[in-house]
mmCIF file of C-alpha atoms in Angstrom:
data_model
loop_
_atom_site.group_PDB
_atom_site.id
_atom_site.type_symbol
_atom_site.label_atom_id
_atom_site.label_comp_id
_atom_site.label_asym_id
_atom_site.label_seq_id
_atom_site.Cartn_x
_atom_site.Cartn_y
_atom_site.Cartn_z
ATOM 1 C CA UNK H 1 0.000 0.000 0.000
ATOM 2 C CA UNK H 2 1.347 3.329 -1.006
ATOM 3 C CA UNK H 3 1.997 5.676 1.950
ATOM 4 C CA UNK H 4 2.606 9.142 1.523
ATOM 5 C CA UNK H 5 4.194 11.404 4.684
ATOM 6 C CA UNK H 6 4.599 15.339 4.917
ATOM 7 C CA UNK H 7 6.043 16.861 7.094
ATOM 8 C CA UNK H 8 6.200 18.792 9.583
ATOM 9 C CA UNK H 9 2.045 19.087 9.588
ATOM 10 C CA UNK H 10 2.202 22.310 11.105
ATOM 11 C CA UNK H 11 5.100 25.492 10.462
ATOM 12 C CA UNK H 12 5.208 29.054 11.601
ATOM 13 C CA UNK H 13 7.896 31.096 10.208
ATOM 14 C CA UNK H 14 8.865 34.648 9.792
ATOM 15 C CA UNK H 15 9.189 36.720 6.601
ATOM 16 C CA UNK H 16 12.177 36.382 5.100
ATOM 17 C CA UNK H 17 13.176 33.337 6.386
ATOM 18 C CA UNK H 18 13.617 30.499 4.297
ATOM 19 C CA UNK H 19 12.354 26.697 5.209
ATOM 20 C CA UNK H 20 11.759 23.118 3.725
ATOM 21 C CA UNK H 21 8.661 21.111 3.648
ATOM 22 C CA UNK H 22 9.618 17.020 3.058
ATOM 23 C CA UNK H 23 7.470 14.490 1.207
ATOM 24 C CA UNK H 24 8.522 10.712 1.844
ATOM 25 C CA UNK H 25 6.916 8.054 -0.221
ATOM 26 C CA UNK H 26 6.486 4.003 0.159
ATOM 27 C CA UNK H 27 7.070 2.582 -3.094
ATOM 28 C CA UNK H 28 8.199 3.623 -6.400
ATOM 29 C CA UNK H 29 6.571 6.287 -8.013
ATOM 30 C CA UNK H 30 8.151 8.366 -10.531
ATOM 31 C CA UNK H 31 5.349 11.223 -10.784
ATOM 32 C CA UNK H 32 4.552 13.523 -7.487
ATOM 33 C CA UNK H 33 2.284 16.580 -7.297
ATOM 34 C CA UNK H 34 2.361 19.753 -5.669
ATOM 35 C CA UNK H 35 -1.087 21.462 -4.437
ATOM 36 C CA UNK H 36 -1.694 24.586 -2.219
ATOM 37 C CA UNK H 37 -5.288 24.960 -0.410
ATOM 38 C CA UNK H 38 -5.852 28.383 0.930
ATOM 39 C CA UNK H 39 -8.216 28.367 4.214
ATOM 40 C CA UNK H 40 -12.132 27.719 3.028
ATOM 41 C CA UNK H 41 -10.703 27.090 -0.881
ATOM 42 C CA UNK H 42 -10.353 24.306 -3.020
ATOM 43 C CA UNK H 43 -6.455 22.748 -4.244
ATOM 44 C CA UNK H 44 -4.955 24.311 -6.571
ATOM 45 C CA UNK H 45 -1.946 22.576 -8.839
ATOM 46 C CA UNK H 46 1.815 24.583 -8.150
ATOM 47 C CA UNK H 47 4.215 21.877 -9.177
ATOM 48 C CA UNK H 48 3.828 18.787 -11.579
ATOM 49 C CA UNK H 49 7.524 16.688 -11.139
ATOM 50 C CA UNK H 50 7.918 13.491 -13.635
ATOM 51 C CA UNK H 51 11.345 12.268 -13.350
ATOM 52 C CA UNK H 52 14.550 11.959 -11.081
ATOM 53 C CA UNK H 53 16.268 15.249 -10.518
ATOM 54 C CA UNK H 54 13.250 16.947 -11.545
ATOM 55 C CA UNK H 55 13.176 20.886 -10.653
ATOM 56 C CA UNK H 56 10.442 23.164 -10.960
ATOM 57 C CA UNK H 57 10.502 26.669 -9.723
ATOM 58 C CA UNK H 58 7.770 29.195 -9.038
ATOM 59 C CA UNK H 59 8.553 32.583 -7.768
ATOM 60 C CA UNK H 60 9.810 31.913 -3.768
ATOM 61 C CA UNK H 61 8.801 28.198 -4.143
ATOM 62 C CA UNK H 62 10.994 25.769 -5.199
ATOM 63 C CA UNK H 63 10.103 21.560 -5.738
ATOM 64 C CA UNK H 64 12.232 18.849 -6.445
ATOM 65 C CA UNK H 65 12.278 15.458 -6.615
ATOM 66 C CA UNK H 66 14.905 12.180 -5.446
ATOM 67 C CA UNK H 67 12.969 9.008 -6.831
ATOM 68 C CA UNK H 68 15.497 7.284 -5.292
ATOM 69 C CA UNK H 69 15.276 8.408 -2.159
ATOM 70 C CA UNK H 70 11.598 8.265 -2.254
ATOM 71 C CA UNK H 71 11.265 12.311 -1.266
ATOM 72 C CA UNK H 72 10.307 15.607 -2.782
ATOM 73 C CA UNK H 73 10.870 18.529 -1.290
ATOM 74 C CA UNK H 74 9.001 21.762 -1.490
ATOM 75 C CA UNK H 75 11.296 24.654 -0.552
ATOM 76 C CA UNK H 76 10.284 27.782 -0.102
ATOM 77 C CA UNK H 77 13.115 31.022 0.332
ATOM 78 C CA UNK H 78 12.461 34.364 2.055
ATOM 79 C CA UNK H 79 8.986 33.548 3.041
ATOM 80 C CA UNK H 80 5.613 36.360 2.439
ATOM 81 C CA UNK H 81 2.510 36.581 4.319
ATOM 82 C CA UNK H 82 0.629 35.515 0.682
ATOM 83 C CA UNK H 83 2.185 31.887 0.854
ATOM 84 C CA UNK H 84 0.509 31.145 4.305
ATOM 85 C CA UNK H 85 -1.712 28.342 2.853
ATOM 86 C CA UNK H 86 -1.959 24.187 3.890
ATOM 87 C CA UNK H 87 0.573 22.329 0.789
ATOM 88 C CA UNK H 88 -0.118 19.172 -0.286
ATOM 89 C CA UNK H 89 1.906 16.446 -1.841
ATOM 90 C CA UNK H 90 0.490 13.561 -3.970
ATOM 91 C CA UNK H 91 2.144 10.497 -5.630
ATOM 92 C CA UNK H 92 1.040 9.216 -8.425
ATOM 93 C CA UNK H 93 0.027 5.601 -7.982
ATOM 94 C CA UNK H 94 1.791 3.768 -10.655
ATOM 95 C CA UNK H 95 -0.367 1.630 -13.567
ATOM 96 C CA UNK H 96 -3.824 3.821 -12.197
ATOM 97 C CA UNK H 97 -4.988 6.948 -12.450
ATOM 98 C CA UNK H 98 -5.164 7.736 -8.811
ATOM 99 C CA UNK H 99 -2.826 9.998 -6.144
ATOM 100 C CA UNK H 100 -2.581 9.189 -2.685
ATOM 101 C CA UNK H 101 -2.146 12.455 -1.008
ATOM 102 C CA UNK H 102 -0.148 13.239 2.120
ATOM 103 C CA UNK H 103 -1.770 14.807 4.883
ATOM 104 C CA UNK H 104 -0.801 18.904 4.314
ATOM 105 C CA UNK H 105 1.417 20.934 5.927
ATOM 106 C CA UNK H 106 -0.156 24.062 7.260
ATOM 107 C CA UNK H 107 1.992 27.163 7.130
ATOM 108 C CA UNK H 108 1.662 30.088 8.602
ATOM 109 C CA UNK H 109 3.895 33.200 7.688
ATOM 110 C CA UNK H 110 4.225 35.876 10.360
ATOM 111 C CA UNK H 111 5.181 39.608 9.776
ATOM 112 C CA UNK L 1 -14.703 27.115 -19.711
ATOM 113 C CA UNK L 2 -16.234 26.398 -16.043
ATOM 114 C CA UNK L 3 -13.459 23.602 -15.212
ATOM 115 C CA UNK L 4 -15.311 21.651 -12.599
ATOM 116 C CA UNK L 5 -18.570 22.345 -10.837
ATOM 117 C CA UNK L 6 -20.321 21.328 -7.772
ATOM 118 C CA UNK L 7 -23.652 21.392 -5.795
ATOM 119 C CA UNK L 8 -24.638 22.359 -3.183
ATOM 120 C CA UNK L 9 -21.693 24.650 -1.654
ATOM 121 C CA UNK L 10 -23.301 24.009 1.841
ATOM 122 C CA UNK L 11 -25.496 21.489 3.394
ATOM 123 C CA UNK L 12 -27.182 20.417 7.002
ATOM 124 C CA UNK L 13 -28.911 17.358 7.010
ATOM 125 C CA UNK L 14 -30.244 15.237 9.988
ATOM 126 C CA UNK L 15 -28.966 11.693 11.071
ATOM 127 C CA UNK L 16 -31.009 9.396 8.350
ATOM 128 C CA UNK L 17 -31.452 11.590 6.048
ATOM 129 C CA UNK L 18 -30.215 10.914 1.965
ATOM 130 C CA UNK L 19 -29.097 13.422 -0.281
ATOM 131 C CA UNK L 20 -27.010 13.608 -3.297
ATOM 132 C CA UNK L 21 -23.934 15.460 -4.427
ATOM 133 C CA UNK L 22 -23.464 16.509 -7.817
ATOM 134 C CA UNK L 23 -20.237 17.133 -10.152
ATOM 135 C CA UNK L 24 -19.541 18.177 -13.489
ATOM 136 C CA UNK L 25 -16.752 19.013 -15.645
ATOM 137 C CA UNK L 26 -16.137 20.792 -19.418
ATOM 138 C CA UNK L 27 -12.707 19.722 -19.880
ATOM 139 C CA UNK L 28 -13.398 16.295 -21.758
ATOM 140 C CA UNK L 29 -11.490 14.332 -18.992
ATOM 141 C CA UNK L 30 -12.415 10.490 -18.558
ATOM 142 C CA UNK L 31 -11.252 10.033 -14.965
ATOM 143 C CA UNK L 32 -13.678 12.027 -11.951
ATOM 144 C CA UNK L 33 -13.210 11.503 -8.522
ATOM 145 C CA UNK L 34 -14.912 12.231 -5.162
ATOM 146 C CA UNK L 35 -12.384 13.037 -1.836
ATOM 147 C CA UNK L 36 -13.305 13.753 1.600
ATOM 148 C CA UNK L 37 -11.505 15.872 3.760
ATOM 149 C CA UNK L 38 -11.073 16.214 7.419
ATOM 150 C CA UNK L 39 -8.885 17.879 9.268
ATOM 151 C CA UNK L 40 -5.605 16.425 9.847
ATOM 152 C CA UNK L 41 -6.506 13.782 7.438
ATOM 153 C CA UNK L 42 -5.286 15.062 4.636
ATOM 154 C CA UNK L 43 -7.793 14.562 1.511
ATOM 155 C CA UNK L 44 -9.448 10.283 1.214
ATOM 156 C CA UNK L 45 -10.692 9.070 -1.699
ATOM 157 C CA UNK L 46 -13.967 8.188 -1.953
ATOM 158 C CA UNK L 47 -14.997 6.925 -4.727
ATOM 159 C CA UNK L 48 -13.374 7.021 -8.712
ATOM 160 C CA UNK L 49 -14.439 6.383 -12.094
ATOM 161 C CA UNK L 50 -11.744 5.779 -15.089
ATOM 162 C CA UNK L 51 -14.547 6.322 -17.783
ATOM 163 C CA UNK L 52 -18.597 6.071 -18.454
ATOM 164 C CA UNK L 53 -20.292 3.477 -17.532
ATOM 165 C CA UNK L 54 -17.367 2.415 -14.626
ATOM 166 C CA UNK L 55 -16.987 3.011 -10.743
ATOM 167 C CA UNK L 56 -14.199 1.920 -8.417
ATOM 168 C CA UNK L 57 -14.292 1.931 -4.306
ATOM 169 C CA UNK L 58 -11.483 4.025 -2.875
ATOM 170 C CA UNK L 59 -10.077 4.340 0.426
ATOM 171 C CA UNK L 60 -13.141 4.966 2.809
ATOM 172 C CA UNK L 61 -16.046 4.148 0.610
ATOM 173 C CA UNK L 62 -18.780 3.018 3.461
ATOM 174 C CA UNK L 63 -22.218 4.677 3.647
ATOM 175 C CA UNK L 64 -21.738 6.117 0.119
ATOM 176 C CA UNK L 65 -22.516 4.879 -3.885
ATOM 177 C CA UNK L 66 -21.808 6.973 -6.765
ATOM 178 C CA UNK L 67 -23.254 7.323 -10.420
ATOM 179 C CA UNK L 68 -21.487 8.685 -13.736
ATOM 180 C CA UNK L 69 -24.439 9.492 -15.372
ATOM 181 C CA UNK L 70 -21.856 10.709 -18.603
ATOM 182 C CA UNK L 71 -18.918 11.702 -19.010
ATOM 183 C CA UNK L 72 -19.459 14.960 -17.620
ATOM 184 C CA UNK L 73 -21.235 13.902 -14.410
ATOM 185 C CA UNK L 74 -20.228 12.664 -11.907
ATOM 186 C CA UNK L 75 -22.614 12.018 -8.828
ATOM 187 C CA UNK L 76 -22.209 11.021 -5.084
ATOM 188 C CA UNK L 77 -25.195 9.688 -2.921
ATOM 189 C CA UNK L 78 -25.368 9.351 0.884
ATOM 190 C CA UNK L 79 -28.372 7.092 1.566
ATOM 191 C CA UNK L 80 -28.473 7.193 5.142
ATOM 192 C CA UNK L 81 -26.319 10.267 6.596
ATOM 193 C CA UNK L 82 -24.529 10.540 9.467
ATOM 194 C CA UNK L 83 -22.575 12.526 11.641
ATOM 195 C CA UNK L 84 -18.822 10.890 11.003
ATOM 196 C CA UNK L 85 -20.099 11.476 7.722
ATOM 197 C CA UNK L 86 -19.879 15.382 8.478
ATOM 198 C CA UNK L 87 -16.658 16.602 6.123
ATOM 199 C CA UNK L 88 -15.634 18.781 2.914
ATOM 200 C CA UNK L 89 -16.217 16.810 -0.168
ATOM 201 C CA UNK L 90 -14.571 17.767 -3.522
ATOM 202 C CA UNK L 91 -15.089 16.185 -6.443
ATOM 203 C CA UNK L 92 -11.847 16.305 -9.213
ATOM 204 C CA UNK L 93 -11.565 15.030 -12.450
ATOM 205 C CA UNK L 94 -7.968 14.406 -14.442
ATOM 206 C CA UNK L 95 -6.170 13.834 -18.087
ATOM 207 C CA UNK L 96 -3.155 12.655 -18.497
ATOM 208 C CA UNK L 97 -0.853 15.839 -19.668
ATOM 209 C CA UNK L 98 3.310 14.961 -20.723
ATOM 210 C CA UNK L 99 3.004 11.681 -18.650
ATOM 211 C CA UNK L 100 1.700 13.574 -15.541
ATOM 212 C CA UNK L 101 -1.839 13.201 -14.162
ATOM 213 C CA UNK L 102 -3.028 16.670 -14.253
ATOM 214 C CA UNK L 103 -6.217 16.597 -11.267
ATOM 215 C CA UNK L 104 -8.435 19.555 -11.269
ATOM 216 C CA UNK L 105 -10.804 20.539 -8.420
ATOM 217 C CA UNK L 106 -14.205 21.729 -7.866
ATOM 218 C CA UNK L 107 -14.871 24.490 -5.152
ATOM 219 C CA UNK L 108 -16.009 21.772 -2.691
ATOM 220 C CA UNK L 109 -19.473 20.982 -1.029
ATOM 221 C CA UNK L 110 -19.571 21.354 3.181
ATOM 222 C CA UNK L 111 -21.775 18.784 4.828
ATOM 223 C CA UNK L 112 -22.219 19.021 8.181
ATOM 224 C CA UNK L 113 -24.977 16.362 9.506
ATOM 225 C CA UNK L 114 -26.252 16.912 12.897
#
């Protein structure tokens, strides 16, 4: 069974500061998914990674992904109060069309 | 281009009661889902359908059925409610875009049952 971990769950940082949110996987995938949920709002896609060594970069937000290492990791440099939102990974589960999401990290950006 | 749509935004129902969701999307895409989500849980699927005509049982698929009435439509039924079935539900539907599974969401339906 494909398990899919975030974490932490929960950050508070300060503008300007930089920080790292992990995603581990269970078993080989080669596709993971980057979402952002702002409070009350529905996901929204930010990063689609399809290979080893895959980087994709989006203003402060950065996502990468280690296949063999089973992690992704969403990185995000000299935080704003606009990216406090919940993040979501998702790994593609090989052969179907489904994603088993990890649980979110909620982040919270302070002034 | 409306992406995908759902109904109602917000419902209360009472233990017992049945009530439908409904879903629709204009993007052509043959794969719909329907996800719960509670907090700390991350989002669970529900229920998914690959094409017309075909349904497959997710993760936590008691105390619900679902219909794809067409391609577009997607629907999710609660026969009986109750309250640990009390959750945001969001219905997606995908295409496959470079390899990648591109998922879009609708704005979500919040169910509360009492």
């Amino acid at each position: 069974e494909l398990k899919v971990e975030q974490n932490p769950l929960f950050l508070s940082m300060q503008e300007g500061k930089n920080y790292t949110i992990y995603c581990n996987y269970s078993t080989t995938s080669d596709r993971l998914y980057w979402y952002r949920q702002d409070p009350g709002k529905s996901l929204e896609s930010l990063f689609v990674l399809l290979s080893n060594g895959a980087v994709k970069q989006e203003g402060r937000l950065m996502a990468s992904l280690d296949t063999k290492a089973r992690l992704s990791t969403l990185h995000i440099t000299a935080a704003v109060h606009d990216l406090s939102a919940t993040y979501f990974c998702a790994v593609d589960k090989g052969g179907s069309e489904k994603l088993v999401f990890g649980k979110g990290t909620k982040l919270t950006v302070n002034p | 281009n409306a992406g995908v749509t759902q109904t109602p935004k917000f419902q209360v129902l009472k233990t017992g009661q049945s009530m439908t969701l409904q879903c629709a999307q204009d993007m052509n895409h043959n794969s719909m889902y329907w996800y719960r989500q509670d907090p700390g849980m991350g989002l669970r699927l529900i229920y998914y359908s690959a094409s017309e005509g075909t349904t497959d049982k997710g993760e936590v698929p008691n105390g619900y059925n679902v219909s794809r009435l067409n391609k577009r439509e997607f629907s999710l039924r609660l026969e009986s409610a109750a309250p640990s079935q009390t959750s945001v539900y969001f219905c997606a539907s995908s295409g496959r875009l470079a390899g990648g599974l591109e998922q879009y969401f609708g704005p979500g339906t919040r169910l509360t049952v009492t």
